[in-house]
Short mmCIF file of C-alpha atoms in Angstrom, two decimals:
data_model
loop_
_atom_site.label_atom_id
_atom_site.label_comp_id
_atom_site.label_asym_id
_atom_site.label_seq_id
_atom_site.Cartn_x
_atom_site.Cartn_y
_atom_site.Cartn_z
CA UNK A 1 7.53 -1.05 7.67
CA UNK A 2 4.38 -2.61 8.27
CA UNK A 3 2.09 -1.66 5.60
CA UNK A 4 -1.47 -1.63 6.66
CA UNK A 5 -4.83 -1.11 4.46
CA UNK A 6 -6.15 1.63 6.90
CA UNK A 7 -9.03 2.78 4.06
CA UNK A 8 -10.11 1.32 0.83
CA UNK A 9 -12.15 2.75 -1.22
CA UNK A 10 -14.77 0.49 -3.25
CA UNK A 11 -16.08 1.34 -6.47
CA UNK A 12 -19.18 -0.91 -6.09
CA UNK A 13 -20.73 -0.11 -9.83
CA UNK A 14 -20.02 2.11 -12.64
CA UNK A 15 -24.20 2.88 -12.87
CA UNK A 16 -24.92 6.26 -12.31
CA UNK A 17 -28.38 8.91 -13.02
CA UNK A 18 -25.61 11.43 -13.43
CA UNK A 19 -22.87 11.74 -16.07
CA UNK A 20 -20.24 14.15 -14.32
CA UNK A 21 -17.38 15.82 -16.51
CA UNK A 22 -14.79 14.72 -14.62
CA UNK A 23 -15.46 11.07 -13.79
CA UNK A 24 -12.72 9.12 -13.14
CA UNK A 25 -14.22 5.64 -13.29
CA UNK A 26 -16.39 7.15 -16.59
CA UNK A 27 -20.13 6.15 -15.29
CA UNK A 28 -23.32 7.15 -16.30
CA UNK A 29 -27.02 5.77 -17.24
CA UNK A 30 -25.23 3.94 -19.70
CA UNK A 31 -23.13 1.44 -17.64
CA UNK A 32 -24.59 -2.05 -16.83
CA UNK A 33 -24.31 -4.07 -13.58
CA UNK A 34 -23.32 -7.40 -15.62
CA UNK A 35 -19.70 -7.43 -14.50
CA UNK A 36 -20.51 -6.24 -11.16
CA UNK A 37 -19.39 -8.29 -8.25
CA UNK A 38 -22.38 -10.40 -6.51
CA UNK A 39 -22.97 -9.90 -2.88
CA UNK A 40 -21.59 -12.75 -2.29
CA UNK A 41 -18.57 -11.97 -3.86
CA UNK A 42 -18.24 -8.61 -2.02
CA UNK A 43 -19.17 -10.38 1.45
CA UNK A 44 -15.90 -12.69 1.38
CA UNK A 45 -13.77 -9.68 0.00
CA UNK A 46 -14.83 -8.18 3.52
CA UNK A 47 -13.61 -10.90 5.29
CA UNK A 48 -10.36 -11.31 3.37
CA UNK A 49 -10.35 -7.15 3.97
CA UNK A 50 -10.87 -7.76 7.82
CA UNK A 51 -8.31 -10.92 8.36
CA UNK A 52 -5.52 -7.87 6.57
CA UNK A 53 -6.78 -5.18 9.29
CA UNK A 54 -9.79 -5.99 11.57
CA UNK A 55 -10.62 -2.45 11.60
CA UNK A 56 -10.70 -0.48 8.32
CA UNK A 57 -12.52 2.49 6.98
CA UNK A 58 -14.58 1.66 3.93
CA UNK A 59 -15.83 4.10 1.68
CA UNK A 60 -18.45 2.50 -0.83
CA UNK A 61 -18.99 4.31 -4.23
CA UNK A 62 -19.80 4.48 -7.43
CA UNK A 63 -20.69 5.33 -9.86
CA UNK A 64 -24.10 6.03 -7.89
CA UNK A 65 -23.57 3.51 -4.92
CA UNK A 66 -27.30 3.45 -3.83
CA UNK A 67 -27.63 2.04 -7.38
CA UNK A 68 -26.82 -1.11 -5.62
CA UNK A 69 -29.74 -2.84 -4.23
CA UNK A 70 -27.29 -5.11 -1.94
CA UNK A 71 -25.79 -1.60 -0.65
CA UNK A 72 -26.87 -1.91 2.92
CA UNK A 73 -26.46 -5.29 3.16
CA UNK A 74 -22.84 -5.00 2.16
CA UNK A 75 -22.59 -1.91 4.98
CA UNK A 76 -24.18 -3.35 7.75
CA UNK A 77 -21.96 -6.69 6.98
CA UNK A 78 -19.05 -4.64 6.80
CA UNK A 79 -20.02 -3.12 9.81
CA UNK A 80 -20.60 -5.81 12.08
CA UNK A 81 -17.17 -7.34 11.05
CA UNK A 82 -15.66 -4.29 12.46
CA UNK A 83 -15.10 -1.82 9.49
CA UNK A 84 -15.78 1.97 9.73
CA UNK A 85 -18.27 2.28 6.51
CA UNK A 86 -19.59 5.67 4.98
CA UNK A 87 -20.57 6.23 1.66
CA UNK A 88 -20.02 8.73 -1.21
CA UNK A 89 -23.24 9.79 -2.94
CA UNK A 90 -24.10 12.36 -5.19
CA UNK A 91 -27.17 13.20 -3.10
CA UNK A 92 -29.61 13.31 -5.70
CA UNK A 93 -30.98 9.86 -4.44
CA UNK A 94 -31.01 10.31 -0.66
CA UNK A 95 -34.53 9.80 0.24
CA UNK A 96 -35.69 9.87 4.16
CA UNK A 97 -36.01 6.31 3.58
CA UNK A 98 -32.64 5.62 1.72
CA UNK A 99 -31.18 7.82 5.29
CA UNK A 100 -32.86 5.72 7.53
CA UNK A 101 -31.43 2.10 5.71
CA UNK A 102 -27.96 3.29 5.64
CA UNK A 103 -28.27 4.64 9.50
CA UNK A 104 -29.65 1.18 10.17
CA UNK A 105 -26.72 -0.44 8.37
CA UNK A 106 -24.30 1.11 9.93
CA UNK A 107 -23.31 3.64 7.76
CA UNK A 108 -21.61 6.89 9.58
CA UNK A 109 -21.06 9.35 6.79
CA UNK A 110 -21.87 10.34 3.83
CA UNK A 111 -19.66 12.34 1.49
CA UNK A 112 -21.73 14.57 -1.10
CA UNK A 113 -20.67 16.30 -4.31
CA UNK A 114 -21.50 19.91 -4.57
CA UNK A 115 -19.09 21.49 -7.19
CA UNK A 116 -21.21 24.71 -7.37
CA UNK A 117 -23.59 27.12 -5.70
CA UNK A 118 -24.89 27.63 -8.97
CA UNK A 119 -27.64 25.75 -10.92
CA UNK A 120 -26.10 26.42 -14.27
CA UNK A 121 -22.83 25.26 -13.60
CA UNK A 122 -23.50 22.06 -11.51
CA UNK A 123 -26.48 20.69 -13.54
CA UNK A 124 -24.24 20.78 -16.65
CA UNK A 125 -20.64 19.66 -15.02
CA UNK A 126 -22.51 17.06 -13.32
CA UNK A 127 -25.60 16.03 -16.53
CA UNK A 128 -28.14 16.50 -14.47
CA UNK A 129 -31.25 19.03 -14.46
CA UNK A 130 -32.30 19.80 -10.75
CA UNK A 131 -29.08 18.19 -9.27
CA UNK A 132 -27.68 20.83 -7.03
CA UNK A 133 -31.71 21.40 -5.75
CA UNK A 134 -32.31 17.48 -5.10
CA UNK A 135 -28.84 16.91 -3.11
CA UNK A 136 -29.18 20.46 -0.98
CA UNK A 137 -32.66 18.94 -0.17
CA UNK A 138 -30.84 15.85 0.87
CA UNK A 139 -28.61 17.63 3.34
CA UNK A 140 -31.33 19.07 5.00
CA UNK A 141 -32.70 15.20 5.53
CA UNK A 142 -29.04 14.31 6.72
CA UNK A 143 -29.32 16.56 9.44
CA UNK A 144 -33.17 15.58 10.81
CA UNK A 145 -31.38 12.12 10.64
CA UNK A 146 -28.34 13.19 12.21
CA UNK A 147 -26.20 11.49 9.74
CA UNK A 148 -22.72 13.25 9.50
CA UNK A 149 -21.86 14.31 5.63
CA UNK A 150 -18.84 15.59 4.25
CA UNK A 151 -19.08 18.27 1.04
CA UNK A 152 -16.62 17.24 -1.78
CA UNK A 153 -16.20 19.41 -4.20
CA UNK A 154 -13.44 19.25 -7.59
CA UNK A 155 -11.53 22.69 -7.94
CA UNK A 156 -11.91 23.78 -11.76
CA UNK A 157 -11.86 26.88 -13.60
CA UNK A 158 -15.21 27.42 -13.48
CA UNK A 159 -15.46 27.28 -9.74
CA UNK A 160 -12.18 28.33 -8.49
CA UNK A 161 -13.68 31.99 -7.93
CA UNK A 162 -16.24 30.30 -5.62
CA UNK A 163 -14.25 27.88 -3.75
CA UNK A 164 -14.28 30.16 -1.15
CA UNK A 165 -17.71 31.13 -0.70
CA UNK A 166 -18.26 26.79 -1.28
CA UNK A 167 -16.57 26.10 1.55
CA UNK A 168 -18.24 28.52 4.04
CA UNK A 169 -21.64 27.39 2.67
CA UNK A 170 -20.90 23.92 3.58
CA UNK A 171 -19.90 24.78 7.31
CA UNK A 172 -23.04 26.63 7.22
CA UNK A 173 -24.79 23.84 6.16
CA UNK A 174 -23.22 21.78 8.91
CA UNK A 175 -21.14 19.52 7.27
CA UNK A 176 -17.82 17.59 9.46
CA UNK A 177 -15.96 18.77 6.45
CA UNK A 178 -15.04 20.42 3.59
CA UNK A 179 -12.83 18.37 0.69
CA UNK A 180 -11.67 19.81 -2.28
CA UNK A 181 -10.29 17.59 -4.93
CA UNK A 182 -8.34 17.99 -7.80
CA UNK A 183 -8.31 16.53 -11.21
CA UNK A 184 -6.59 13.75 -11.91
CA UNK A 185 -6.73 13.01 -15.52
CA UNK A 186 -8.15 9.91 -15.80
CA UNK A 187 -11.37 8.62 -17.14
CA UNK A 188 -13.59 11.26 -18.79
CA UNK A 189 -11.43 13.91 -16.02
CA UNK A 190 -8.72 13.27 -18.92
CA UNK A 191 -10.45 15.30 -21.31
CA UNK A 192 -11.17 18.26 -19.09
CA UNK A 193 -8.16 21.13 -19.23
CA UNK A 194 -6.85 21.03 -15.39
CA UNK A 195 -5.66 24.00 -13.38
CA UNK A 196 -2.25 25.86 -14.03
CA UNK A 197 0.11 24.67 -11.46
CA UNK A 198 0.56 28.34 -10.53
CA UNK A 199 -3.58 28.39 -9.79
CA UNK A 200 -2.80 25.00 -7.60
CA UNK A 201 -0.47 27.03 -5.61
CA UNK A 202 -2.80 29.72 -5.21
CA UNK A 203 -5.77 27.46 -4.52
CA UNK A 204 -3.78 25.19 -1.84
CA UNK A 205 -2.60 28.63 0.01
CA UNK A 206 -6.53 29.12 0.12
CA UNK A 207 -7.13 25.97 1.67
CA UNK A 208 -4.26 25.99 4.59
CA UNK A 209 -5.99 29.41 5.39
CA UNK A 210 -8.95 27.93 5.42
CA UNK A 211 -8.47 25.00 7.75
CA UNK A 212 -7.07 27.02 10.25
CA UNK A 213 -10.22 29.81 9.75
CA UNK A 214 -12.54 26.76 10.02
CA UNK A 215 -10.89 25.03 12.92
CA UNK A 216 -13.25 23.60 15.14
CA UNK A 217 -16.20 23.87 13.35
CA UNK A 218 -15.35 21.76 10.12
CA UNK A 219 -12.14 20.17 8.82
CA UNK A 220 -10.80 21.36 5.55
CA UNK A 221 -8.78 19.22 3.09
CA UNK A 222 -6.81 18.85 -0.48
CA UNK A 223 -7.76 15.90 -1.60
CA UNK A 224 -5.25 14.32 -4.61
CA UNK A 225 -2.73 17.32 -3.88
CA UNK A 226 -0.35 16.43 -1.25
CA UNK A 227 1.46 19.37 -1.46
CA UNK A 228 -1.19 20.96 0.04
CA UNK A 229 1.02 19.66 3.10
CA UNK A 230 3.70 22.25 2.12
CA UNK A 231 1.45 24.78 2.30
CA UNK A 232 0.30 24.06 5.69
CA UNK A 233 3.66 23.49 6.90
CA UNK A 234 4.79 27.08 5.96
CA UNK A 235 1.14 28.93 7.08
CA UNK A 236 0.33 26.97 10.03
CA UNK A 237 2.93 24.35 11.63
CA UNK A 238 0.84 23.41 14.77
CA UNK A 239 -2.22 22.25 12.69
CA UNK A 240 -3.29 18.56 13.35
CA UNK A 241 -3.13 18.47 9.23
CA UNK A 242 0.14 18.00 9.30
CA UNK A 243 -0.34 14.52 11.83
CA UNK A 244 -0.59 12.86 8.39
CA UNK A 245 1.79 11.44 7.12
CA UNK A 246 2.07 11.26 3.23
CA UNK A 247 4.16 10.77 0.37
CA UNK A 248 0.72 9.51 -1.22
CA UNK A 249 -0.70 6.62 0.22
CA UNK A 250 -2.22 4.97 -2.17
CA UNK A 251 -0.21 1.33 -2.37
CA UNK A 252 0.53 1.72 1.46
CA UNK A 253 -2.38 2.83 3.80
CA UNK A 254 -4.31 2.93 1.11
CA UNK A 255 -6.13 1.04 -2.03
CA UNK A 256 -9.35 0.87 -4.27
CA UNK A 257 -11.63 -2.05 -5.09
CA UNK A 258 -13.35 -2.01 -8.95
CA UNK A 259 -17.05 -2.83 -9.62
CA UNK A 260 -15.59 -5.68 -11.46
CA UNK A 261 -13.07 -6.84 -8.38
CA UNK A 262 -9.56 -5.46 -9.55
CA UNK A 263 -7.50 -4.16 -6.74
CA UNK A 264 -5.88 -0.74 -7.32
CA UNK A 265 -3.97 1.24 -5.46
CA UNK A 266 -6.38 4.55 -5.37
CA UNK A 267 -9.57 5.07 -7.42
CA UNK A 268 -7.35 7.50 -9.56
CA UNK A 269 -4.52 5.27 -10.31
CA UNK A 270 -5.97 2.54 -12.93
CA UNK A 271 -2.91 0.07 -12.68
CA UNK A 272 -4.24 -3.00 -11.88
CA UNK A 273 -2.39 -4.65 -8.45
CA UNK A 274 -4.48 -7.82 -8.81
CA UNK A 275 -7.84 -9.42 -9.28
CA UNK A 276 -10.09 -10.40 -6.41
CA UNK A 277 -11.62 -12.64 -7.90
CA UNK A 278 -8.72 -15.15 -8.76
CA UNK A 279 -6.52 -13.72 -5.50
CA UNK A 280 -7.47 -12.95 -1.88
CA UNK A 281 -7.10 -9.02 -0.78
CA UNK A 282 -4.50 -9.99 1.73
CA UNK A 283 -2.19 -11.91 -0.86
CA UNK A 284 -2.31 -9.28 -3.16
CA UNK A 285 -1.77 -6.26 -0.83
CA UNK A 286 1.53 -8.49 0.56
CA UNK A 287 3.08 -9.28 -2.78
CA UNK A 288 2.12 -7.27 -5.47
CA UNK A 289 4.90 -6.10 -7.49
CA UNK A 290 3.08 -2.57 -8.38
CA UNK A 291 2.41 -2.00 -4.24
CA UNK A 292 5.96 -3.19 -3.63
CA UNK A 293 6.75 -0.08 -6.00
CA UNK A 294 5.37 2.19 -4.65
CA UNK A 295 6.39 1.17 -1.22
CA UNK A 296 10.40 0.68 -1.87
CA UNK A 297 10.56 2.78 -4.65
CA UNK A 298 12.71 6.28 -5.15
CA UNK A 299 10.46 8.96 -5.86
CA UNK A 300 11.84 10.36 -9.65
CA UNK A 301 12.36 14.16 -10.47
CA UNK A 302 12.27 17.17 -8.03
CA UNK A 303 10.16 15.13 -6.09
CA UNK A 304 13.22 12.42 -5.21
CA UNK A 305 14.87 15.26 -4.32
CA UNK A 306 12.87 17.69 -2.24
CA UNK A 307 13.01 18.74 1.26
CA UNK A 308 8.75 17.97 1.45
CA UNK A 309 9.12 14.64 0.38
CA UNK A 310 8.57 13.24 3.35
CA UNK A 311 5.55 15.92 4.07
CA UNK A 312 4.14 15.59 0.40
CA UNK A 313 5.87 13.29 -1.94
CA UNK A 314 3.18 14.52 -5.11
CA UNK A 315 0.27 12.74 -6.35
CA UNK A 316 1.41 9.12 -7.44
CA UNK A 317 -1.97 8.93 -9.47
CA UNK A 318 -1.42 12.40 -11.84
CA UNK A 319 2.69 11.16 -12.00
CA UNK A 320 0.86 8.01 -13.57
CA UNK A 321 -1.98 9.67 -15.51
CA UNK A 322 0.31 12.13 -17.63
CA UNK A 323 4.17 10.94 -17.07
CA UNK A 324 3.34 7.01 -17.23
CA UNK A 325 5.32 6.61 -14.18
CA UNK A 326 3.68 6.03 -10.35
CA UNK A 327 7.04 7.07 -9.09
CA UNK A 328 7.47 10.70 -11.11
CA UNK A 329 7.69 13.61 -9.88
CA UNK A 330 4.22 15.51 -9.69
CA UNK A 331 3.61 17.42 -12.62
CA UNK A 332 1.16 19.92 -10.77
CA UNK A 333 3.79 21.39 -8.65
CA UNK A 334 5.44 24.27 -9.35
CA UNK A 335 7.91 24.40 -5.90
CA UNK A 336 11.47 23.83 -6.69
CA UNK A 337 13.41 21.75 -3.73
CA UNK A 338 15.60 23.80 -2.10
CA UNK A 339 18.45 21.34 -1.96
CA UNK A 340 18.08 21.78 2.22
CA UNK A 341 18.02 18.81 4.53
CA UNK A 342 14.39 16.50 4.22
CA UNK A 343 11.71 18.10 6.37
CA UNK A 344 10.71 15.02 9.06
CA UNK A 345 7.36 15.05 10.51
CA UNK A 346 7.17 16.57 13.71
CA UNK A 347 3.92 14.49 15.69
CA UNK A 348 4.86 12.01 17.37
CA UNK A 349 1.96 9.68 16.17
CA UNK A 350 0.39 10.10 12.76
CA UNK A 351 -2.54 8.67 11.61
CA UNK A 352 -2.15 5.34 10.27
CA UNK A 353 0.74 4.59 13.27
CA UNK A 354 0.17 2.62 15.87
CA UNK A 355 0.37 3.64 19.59
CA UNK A 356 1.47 2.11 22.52
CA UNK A 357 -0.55 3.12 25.60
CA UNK A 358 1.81 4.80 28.42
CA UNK A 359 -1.63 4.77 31.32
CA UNK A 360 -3.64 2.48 31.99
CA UNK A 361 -7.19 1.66 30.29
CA UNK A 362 -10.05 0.10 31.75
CA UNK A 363 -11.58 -3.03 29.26
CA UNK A 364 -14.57 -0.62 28.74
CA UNK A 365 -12.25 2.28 27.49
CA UNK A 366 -10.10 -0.17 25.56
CA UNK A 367 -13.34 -1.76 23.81
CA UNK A 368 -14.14 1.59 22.77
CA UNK A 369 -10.63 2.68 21.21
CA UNK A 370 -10.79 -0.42 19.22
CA UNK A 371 -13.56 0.58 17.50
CA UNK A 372 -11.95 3.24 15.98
CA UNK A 373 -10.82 2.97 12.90
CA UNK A 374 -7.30 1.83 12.66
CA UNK A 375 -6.23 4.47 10.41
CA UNK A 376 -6.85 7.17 13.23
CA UNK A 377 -6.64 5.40 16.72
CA UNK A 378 -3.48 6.08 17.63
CA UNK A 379 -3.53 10.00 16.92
CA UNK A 380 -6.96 9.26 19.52
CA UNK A 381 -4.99 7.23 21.71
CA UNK A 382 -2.35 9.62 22.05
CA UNK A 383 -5.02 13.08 22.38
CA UNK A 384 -6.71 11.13 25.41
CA UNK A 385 -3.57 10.26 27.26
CA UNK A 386 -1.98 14.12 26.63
CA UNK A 387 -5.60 15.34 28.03
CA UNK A 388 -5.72 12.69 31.28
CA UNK A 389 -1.94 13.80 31.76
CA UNK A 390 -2.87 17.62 31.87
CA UNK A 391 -5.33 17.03 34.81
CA UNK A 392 -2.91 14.45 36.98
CA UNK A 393 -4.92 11.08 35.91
CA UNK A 394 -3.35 7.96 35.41
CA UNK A 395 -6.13 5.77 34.19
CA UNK A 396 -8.56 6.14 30.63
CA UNK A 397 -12.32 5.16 31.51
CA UNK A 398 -15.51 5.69 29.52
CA UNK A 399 -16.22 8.34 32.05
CA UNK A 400 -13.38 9.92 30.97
CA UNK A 401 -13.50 9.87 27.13
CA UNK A 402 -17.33 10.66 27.55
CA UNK A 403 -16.06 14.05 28.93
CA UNK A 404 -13.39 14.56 26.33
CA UNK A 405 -15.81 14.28 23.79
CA UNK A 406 -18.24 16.94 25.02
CA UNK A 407 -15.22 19.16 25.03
CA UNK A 408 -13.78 18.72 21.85
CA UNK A 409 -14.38 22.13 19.78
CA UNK A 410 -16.70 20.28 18.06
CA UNK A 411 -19.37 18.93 19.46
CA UNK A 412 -18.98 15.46 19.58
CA UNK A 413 -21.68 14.49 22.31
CA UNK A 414 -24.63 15.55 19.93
CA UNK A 415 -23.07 14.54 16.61
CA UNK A 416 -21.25 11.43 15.69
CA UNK A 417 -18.34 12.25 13.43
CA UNK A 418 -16.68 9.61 11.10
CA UNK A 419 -14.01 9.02 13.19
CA UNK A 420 -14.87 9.03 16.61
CA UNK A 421 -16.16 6.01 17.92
CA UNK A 422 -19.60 6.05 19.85
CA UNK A 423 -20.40 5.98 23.23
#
């Protein structure tokens, strides 16, 4: 298989005006940018990045990433060397003027934390008076600059009786979509007490209901819970969830880049793959031995031996946070494999695959489809040629994918979503 770096995500500092609970990569006000990577450091790591896959989605972090005074230089490099970029935030620092130097760098998303609807609770999970006020005033500034966001949100026990009413706030508040995470127990998330598996089970059957309720108007995901997949599987077998493709994919489609230039192969996962700064990206995504792991390796426990393997395959960074092993079987699931046959995706392309076009497309449509990111453009590629088929055309144009967009359930020819390139 041709293993492809479809989205890293890049820690660019551990600095932070928040101290959240659960912070994997332990930040705060504390943390100093003297191991940091210079800019131009993190410029040639985008190249290296770009010579592995010319078109890659790039989400830059933190820590707070607008900490970073070389942030939008970094984007807009990234960007004009063909990368997707969009950055996670907590919001609190999301001026007009912070909006208007990301949109000018490129930047098309921006993921924000909101882990309650409630003052008391987010201020003091995320050590911060004022927090959830100063990032729901930055969401309102996100949409005068018509700057797509994402809501993220970590399930807990202190939320999970919200989750719900979370979720349909952030549609309401016009976010592309809703992503609920789950705690991996690493950093200072490893002294937090995590959620029964039984009240994973229960949360993950809210989430495949909610997708499919929220269809349309804004995606909903599991983030760090792949059997989330499962779930969807058994509630709702046509959703366009299920075009993923997962056991995990952190080591295969997927990696993370430290403040300090260690290559990992999610933010969750700690394992070091390699170091940047004595190895290029592309020599260490071919040939280290931890990726070649979790690529070749047999998946251990009821995992190795579950029908969903294929569909799920568990977390590979909470098998590594509490059973030492990236290849154990997920100790947040409760499901016991049924000893039946392995469950095989049933989409024909899933996202990270590559497509081979059956019409034709003009240069101008093909220019266009290349600017996708790779991790998504051939589930595109494949949606535009079912659509052309349906009304007897044989060739792709920009005319063409100009009126697909305006028809997609969401509306795509006002709003420019994180995936879809622009016209």
């Amino acid at each position: 298989m041709n293993y492809v770096p479809h989205v890293v995500a890049w820690n660019l500092t551990r600095r932070c005006n928040l101290e959240c609970a659960h912070c994997y990569i332990s930040a705060g006000p504390h943390e100093s940018a003297t191991s940091e990577l210079e800019t131009a450091e993190a410029l040639r790591i985008v190249d290296e990045l770009v010579a592995v896959n010319p078109a890659p989605l790039i989400i830059l972090s933190g820590g707070e990433p607008l900490l970073r005074h070389d942030l939008t230089q970094i984007a807009a490099y990234a960007t004009q060397h063909g990368a997707t970029v969009v950055v996670g935030t907590n919001g609190t620092l999301l001026t007009d003027e912070r909006i208007t130097a990301l949109k000018g760098a490129g930047v098309s998303g921006v993921a924000v934390s909101i882990d309650s609807l409630r003052p008391s609770y987010h201020d003091n999970f995320r050590h911060g008076k004022g927090s959830l006020e100063a990032t729901t005033l930055a969401l309102g500034r996100l949409r005068a600059a018509r700057l797509d966001f994402i809501i993220q949100t970590t399930a807990t026990k202190g939320n999970r009786a919200e989750l719900e009413r979370v979720a349909q706030w952030s549609a309401e508040q016009g976010a592309v979509a809703f992503n609920c995470y789950f705690l991996v127990a690493t950093g200072r998330g490893a002294s937090l007490s995590d959620l029964a598996p039984a009240d994973y089970e229960a949360v993950l059957a809210d989430l495949a209901r909610w997708q499919r309720e929220f269809r349309g108007r804004m995606l909903v995901r599991a983030k760090c819970a792949p059997h989330f997949m499962r779930h969807v599987h058994a509630a709702d077998p046509a959703s366009p969830i299920l075009n993923y493709e997962t056991r995990c994919p952190c080591g295969t489609q997927y990696c993370r880049i430290t403040p300090d230039g260690k290559l990992t192969p999610c933010p969750y996962l700690p394992e070091v793959a390699g170091d940047l700064r004595a190895q290029s990206f592309g020599e260490i995504w071919r040939s280290s031995p931890l990726f070649r792991q979790l690529r070749e390796g047999k998946l251990g426990g009821k995992c190795g031996s579950c029908e969903y393997q294929k569909l799920c395959g568990g977390c590979r960074a909470r098998a590594f946070a509490l059973e030492g092993d990236v290849l154990a079987a997920d100790p947040s699931c409760v499901y016991e494999p049924a000893g039946t046959a392995v469950i095989e995706p049933q989409h024909e392309v899933s996202y990270g695959q590559e497509f081979t076009p059956a019409l034709t497309w003009s240069a101008a449509a093909r220019s266009r489809l290349d600017r996708i990111p790779s991790f998504v453009r051939g589930v595109v590629a494949k949606r535009v040629e079912d659509w052309a088929r349906e009304r007897g055309l044989h060739e792709v144009t920009p005319e063409l994918l100009g009126e697909i967009r305006k028809a997609m359930p969401l509306d795509f020819s006002k709003k420019r979503p994180f995936f879809v390139a622009d016209s």
